[in-house]
Coordinates of C-alpha atoms and ligand atoms in Angstrom, one line a residue:
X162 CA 0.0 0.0 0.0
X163 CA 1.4 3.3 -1.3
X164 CA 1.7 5.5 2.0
X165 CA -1.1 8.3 2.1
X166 CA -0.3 12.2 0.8
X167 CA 0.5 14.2 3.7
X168 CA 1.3 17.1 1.4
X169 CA -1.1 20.2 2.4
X170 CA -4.4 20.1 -0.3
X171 CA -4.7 23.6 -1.5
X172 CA -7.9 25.0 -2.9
X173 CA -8.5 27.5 -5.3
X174 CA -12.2 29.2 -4.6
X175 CA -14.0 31.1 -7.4
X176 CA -17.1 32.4 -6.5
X177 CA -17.0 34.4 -2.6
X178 CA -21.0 34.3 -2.4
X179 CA -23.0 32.6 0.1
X180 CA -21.3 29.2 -0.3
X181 CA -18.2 30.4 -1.1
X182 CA -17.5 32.7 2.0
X183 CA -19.4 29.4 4.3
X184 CA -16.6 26.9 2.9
X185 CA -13.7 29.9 3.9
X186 CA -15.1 30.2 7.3
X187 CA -15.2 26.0 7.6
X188 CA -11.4 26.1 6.4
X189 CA -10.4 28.5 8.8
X190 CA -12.6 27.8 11.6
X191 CA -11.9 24.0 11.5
X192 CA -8.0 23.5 10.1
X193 CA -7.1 21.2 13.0
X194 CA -10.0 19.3 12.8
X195 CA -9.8 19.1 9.3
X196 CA -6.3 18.0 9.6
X197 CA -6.9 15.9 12.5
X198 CA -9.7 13.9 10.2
X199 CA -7.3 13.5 6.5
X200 CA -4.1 13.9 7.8
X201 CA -3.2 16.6 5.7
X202 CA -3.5 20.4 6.0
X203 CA -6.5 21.5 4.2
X204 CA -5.7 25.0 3.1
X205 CA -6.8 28.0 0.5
X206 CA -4.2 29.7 -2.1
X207 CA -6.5 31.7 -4.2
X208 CA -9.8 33.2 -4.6
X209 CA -11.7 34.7 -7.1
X210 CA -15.1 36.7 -7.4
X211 CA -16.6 39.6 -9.7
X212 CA -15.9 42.3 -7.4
X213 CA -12.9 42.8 -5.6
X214 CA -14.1 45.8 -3.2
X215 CA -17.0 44.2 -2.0
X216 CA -16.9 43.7 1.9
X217 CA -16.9 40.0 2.7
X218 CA -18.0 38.2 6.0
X219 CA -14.6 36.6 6.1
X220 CA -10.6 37.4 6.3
X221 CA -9.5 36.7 2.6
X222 CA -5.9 38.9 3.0
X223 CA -3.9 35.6 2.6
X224 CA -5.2 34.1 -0.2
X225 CA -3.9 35.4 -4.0
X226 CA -6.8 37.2 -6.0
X227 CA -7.5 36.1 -9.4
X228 CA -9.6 38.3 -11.6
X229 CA -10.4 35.6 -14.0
X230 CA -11.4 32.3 -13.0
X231 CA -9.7 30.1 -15.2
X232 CA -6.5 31.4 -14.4
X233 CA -7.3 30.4 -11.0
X234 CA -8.7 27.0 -11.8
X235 CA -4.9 26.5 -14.0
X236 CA -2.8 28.0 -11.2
X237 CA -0.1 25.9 -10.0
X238 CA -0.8 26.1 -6.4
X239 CA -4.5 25.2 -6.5
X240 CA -4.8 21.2 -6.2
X241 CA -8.2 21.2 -6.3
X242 CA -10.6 23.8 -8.0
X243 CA -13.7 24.4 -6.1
X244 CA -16.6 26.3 -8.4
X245 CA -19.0 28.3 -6.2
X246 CA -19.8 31.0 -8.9
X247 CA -23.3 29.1 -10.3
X248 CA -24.5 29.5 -13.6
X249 CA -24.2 26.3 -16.7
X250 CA -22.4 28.7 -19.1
X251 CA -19.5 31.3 -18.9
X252 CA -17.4 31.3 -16.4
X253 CA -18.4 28.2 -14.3
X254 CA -17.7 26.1 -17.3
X255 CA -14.9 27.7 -18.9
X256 CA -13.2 27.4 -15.8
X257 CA -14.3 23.8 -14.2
X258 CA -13.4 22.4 -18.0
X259 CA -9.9 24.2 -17.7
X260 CA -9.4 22.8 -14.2
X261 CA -10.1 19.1 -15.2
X262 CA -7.6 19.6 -18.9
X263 CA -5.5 21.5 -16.1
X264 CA -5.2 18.1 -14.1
X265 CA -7.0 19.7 -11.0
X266 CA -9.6 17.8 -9.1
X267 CA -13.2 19.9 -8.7
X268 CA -15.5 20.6 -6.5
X269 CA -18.4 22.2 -7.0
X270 CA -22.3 23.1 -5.8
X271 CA -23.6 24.0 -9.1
X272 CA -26.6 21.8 -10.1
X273 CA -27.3 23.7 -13.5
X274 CA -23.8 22.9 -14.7
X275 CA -24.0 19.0 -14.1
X276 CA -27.7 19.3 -15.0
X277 CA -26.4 20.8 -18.4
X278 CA -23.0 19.1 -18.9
X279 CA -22.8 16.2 -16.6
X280 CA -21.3 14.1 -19.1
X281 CA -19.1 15.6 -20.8
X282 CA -18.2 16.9 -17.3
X283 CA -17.3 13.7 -16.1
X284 CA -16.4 11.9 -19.6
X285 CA -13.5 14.8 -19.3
X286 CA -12.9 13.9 -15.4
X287 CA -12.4 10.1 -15.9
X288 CA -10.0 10.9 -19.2
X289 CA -7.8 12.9 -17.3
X290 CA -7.5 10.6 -14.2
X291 CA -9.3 13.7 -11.8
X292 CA -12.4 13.8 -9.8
X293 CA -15.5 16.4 -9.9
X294 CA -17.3 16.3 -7.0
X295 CA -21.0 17.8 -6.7
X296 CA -22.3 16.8 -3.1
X297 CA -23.6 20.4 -2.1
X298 CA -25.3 20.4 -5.6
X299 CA -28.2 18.6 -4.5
X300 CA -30.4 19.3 -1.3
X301 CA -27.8 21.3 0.1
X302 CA -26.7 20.0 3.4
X303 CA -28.3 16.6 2.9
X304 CA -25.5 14.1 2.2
X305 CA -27.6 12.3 -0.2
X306 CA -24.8 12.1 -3.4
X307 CA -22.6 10.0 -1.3
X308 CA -25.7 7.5 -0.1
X309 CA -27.2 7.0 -3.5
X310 CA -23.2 6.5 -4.7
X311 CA -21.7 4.7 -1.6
X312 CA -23.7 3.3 1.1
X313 CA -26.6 2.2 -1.2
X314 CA -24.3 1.0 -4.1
X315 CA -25.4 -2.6 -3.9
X316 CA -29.2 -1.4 -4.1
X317 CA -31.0 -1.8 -7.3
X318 CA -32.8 1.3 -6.9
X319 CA -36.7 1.5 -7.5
X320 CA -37.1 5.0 -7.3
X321 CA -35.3 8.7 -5.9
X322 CA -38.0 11.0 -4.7
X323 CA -38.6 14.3 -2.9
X324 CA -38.9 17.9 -2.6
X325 CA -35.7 19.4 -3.3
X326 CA -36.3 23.1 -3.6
X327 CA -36.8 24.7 0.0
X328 CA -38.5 28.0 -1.7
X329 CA -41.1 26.1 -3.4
X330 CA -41.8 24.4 0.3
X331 CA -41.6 27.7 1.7
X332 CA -44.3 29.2 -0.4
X333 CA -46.7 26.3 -0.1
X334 CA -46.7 25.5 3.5
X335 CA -46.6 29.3 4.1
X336 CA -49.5 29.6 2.0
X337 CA -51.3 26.9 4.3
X338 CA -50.5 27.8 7.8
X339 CA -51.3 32.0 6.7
X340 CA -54.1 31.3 4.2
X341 CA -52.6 33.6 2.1
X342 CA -52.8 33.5 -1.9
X343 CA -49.4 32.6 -4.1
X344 CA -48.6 36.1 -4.8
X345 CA -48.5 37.4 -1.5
X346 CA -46.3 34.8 -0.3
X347 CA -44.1 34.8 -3.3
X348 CA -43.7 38.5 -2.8
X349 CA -42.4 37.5 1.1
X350 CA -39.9 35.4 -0.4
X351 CA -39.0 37.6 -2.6
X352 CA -38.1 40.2 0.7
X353 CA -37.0 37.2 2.3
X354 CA -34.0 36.6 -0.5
X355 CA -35.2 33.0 -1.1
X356 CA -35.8 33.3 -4.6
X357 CA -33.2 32.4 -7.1
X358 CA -31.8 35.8 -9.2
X359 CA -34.6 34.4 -11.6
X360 CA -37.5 33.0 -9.6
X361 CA -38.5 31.1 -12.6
X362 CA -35.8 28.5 -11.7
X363 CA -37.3 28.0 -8.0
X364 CA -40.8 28.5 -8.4
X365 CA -41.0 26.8 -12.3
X366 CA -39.3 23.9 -10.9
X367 CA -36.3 24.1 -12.7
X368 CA -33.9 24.4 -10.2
X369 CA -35.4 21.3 -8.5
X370 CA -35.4 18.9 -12.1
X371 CA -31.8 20.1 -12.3
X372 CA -31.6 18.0 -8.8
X373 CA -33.6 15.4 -9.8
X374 CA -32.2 15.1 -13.2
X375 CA -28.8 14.5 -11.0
X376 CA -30.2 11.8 -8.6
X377 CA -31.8 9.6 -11.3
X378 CA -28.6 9.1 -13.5
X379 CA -26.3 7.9 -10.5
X380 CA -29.7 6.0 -9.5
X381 CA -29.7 4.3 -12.7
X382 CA -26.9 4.5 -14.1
X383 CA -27.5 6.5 -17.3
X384 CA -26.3 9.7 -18.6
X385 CA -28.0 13.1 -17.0
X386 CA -31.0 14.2 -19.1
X387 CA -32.7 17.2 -17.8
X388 CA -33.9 18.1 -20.7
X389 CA -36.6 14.5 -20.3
X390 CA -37.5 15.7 -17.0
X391 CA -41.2 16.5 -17.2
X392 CA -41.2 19.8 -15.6
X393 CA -44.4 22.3 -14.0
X394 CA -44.1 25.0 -11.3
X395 CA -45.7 25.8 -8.8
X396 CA -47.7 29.1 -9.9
X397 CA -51.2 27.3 -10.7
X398 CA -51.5 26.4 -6.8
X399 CA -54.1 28.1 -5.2
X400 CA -55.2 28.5 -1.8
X401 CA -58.2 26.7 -2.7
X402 CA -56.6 23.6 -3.8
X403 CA -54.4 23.4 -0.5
X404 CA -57.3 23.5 1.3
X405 CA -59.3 21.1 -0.8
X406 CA -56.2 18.9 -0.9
X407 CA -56.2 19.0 2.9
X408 CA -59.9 18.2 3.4
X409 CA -59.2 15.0 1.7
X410 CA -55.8 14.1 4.1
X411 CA -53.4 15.6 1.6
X412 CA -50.7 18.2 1.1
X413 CA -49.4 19.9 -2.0
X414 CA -45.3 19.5 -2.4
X415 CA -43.2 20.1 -5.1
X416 CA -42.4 16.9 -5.7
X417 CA -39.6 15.2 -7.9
X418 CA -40.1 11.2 -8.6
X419 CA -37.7 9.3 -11.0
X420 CA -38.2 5.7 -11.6
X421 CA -36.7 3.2 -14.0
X422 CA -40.3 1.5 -15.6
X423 CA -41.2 -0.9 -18.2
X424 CA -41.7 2.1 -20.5
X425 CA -38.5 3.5 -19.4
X426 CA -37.0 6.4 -17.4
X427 CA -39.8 8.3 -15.8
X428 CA -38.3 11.9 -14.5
X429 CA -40.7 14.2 -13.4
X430 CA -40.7 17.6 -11.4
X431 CA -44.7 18.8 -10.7
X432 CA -47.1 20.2 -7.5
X433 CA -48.4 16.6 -6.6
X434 CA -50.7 15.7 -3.5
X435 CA -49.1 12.8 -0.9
X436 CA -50.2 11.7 2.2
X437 CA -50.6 14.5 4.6
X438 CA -49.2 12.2 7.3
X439 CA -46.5 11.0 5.6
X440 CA -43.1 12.7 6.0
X441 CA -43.3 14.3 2.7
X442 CA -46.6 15.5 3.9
X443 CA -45.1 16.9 7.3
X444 CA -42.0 18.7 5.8
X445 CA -42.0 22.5 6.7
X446 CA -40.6 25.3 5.4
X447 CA -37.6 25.5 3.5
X448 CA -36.3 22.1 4.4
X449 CA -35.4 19.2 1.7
X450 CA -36.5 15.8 1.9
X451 CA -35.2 13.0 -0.7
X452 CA -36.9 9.2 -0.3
X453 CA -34.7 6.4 -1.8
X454 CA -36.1 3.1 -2.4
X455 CA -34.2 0.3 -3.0
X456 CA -34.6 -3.4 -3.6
X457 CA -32.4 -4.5 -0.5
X458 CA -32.7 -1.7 1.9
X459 CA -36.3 -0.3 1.6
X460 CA -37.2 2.6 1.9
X461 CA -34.5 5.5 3.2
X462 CA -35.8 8.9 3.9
X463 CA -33.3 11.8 4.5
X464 CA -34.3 15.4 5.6
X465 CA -32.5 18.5 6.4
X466 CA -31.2 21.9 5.1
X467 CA -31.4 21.9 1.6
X468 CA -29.8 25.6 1.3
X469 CA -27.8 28.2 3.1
X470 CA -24.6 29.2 3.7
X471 CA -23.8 26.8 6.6
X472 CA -25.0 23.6 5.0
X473 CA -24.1 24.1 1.6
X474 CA -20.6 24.6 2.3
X475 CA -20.7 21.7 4.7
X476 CA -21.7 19.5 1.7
X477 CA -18.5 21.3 -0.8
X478 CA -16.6 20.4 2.5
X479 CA -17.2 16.9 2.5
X480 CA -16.4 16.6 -0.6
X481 CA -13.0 18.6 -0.1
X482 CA -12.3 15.9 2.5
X483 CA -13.1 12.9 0.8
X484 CA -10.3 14.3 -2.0
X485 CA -8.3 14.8 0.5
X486 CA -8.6 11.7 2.0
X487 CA -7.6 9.8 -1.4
X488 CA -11.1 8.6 -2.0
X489 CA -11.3 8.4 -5.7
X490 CA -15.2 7.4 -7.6
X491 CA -16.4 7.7 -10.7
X492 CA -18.7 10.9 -11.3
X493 CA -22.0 9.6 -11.2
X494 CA -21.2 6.1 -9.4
X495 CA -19.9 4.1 -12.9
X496 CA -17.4 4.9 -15.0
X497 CA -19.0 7.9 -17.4
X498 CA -18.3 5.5 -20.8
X499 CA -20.9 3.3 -19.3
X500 CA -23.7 5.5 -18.4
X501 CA -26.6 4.3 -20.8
X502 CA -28.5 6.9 -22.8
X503 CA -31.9 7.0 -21.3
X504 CA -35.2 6.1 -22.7
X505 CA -37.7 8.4 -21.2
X506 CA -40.8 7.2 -20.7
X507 CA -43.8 8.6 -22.9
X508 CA -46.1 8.2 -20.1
X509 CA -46.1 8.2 -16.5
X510 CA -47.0 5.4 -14.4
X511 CA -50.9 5.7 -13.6
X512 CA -51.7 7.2 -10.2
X513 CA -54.9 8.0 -8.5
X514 CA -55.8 12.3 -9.4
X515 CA -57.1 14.9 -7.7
X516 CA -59.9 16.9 -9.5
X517 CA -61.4 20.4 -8.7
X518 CA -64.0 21.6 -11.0
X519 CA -66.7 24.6 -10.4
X520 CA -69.6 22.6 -11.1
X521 CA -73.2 24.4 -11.9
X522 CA -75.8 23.6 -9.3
X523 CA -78.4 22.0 -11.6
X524 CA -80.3 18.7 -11.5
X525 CA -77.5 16.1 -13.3
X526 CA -75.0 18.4 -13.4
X527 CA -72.8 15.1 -11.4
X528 CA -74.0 12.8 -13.8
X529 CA -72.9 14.4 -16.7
X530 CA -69.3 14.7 -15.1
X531 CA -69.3 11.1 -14.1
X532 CA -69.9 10.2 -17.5
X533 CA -67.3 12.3 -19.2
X534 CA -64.6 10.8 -16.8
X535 CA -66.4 7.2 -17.0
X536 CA -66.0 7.8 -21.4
X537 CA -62.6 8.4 -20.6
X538 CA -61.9 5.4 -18.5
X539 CA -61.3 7.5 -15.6
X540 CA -62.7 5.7 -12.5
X541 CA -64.3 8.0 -9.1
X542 CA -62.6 7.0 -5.7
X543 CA -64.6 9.6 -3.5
X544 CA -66.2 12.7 -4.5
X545 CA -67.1 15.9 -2.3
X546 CA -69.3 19.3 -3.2
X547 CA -68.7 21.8 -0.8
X548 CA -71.8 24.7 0.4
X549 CA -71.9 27.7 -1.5
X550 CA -73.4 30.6 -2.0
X551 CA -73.6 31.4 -5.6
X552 CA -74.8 29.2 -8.6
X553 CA -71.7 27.1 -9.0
X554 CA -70.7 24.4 -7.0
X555 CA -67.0 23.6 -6.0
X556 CA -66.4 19.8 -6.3
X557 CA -63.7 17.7 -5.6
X558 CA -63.0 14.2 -7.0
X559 CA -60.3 11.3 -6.2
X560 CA -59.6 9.2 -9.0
X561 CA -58.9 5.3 -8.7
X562 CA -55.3 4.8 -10.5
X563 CA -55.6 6.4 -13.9
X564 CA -52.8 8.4 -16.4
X565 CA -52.6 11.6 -17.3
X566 CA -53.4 10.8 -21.1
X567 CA -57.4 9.8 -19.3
X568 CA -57.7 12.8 -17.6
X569 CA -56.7 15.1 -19.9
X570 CA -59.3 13.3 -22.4
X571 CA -61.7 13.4 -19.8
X572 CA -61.1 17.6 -19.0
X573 CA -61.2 18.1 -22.6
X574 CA -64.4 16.5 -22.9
X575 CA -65.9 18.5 -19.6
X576 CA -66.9 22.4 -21.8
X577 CA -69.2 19.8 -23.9
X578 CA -71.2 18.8 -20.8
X579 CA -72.1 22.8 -20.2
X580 CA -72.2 22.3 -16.6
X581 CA -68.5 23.1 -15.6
X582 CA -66.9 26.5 -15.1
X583 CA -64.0 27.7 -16.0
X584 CA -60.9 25.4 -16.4
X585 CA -60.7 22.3 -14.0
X586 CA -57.6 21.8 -11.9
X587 CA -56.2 18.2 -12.0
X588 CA -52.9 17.2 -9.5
X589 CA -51.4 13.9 -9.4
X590 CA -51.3 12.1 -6.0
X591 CA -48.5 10.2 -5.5
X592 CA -48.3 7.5 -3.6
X593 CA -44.9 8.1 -0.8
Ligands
LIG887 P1 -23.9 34.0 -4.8 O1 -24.1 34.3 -3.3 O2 -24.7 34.7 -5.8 O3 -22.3 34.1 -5.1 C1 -21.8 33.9 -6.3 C2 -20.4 34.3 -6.3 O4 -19.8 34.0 -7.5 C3 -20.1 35.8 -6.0 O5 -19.1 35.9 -5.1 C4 -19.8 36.4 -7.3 O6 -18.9 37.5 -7.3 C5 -19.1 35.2 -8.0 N1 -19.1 35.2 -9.4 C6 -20.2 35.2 -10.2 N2 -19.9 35.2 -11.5 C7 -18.5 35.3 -11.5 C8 -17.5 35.4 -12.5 N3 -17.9 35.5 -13.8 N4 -16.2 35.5 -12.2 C9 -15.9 35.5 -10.9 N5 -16.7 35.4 -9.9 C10 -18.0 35.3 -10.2 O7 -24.2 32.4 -5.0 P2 -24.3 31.3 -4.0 O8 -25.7 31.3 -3.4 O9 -23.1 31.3 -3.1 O10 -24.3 30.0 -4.9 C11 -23.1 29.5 -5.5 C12 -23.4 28.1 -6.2 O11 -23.9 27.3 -5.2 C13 -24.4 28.2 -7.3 O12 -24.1 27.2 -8.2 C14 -25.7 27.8 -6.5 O13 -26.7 27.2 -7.4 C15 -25.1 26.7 -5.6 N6 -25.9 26.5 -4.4 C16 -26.3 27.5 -3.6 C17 -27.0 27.2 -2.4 C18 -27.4 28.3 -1.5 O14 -28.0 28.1 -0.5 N7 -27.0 29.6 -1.7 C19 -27.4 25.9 -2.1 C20 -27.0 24.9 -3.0 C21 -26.3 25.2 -4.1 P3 -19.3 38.8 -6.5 O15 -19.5 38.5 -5.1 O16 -18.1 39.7 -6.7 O17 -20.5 39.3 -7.2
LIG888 N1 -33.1 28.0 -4.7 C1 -32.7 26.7 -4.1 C2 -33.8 26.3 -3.1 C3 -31.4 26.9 -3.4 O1 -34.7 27.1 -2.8 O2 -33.8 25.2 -2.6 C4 -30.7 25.7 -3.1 O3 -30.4 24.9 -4.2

């Protein structure tokens, strides 16, 4: 056995934002521990970020300031280039590809990027004998990179799910416990500083598919394919429907599912309803929560904080460590040449629905909607109409297991029946 490095591991850290300044503040705060734990000094050479004046929450004086990040991901003193800048074009990936050609190891928290260039991310890793490293890119704090590639690695996994965007969970289970309407909380999180630069990317679910998208192909073992995750935001949510969907023993999550069917790779990113006493049901606030199922283990649920500056740069640490330490993997868990292309699946699996219509109170109004979901194959679980105090009626329906194909058919058909108003609102529930 070769003996280990003992050699200080030196990092070069583009990007001083939240993450960035977290990881500077673990480096500093922790060196003996961090020592103590790989045997090696674990120290910082240089630093990059756009602005040079800015006040930071953190002593930078010792490190060397690069203006450009990929002269600091090609410096000479950096062993290991560690990308905290964000973004899947421009700088992040100029300078993570030059680190790798450079013969750096990388570590990075930037879900877009792998999301966008996974493989060729790691096809360019494995070539050059190096390591890129993305623990803190999905659900922040939650160490759920290294179970899926480590401690599950002799699962065959059935399926990766959860809610991986905290401002998504934010919004919806502030809009439950306030009873306030989409806008107004989105408008908090917005004062809050919750929301992504471009909200689209939290509340459109983008962010979280990039996650998701992550998860599935070290899950299954094929290349990453955001661009087959089936994405909707969260937007169409009404107050209503969380209060509907609660009336029936549900909550409304953000919720990403992959699965490896019959049909093939099933990725999908939407509002669903789950059990409300189920721990994806109970998850507050901002936190994450990712369920793993596989065949040996069962079922493994894992919750924490899936942003901020503390547990982000816990994840990028861990990762810093595990580099240092000598721990060498393959990017997504197999070597990147044998990542399969994914099929994705044309349809989803069928699952029971949730159905809100505004029904007109007239004698076999019901009837007519029973037979336009009965024409369409879709079967009625349970069925409630609430009071009211105008001439429509609000009615909620659970479906017995049907795909989405059948109930779009089925809300297609309901204008012909002239007894619904306005446009129906259909949720999948998924069964956690
Ligand atoms: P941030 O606070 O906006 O910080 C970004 C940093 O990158 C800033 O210091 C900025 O410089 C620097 N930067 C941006 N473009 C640059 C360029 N072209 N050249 C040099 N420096 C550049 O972002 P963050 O929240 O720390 O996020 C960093 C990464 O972590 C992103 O990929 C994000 O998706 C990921 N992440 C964040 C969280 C979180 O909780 N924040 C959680 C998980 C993952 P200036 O300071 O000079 O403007
Ligand atoms: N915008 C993300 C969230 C940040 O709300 O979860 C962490 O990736």
């Amino acid at each position: 056995m070769s003996a280990p490095d003992a050699s200080p591991l030196r990092l070069g850290i583009a990007g001083l934002g939240t993450v960035g300044i977290g990881v500077v503040k673990i480096v500093q705060r922790h060196a003996e521990m961090l020592e103590a734990r790989t045997g090696r000094k674990v120290v910082i050479t240089a630093v990059s970020a756009r602005d040079r004046t800015k006040n930071r929450d953190a002593d930078l004086s010792s490190y060397a300031w690069e203006v450009d990040p990929v002269a600091l991901a090609t410096r000479e003193d950096v062993d290991v280039f560690v990308e905290l800048m964000g973004g899947h074009e421009g700088a992040a990936k100029d300078a993570t590809m030059a680190a790798l050609k450079a013969g750096k190891d990388v570590v990075t928290a930037n879900k877009a990027l792998l999301a966008h260039h996974g493989q060729a991310l790691a096809e360019l890793a494995e070539g050059a004998g190096r390591v890129i490293r993305f623990e803190a890119a999905v659900a922040g704090g939650i160490p759920v990179i290294k179970a899926l590639t480590e401690g599950l690695a002799g699962n065959a996994i059935r399926r990766v799910m959860g809610v991986m965007n905290g401002t998504c969970n934010y919004i919806l289970t502030r809009m439950e416990t306030a009873g306030l309407p989409y806008e107004t909380v989105f408008e908090e999180a917005r004062q809050l500083g919750y929301l992504e630069a471009d909200p689209q990317l939290d509340v459109g679910g983008i962010d979280a598919g990039h996650k998701l998208s992550i998860l599935a192909a070290i899950a299954f073992g094929t290349k990453v394919s955001f661009e087959h995750v089936v994405l909707e935001g969260i937007g169409c949510i009404s107050i209503d429907d969380i209060r509907r969907a609660a009336d029936m023993g549900y909550k409304i999550k953000l919720l990403g599912v992959a699965q490896m069917t019959g049909r093939g790779l099933e990725q999908r990113m939407m509002p669903c309803l789950v059990p409300a006493a189920s721990p994806l049901g109970q998850l507050q606030g901002g936190t994450n929560m990712v369920v793993i199922e596989g065949d040996s283990v069962g079922q493994i649920v894992l919750r924490g904080a899936g942003a901020g500056e503390g547990p982000t740069a816990s994840a990028v640490m861990g990762d810093v460590l595990d580099i240092a330490r000598g721990t060498r993997l393959p990017t997504f868990g197999q070597p990147a040449a044998r990542l399969a292309d994914p099929i994705p699946a044309a349809v989803s699996a069928p699952a029971p629905y949730y159905l809100r219509l505004q029904l007109l109170d007239k004698p076999g109004a019901l009837a007519k909607v029973a037979a336009a979901l009965g024409d369409a194959g879709v079967s009625i679980s349970r069925m409630r109409q609430y009071g009211h105090a105008d001439t429509t009626a609000p009615v909620l329906i659970v479906t017995h297991k049907t795909t989405r194909d059948a109930i779009d058919v089925a809300i297609a058909a309901l204008p012909a029946t002239g007894v619904v108003e306005g446009q129906p609102v259909a949720l999948r529930i998924e069964e956690v």
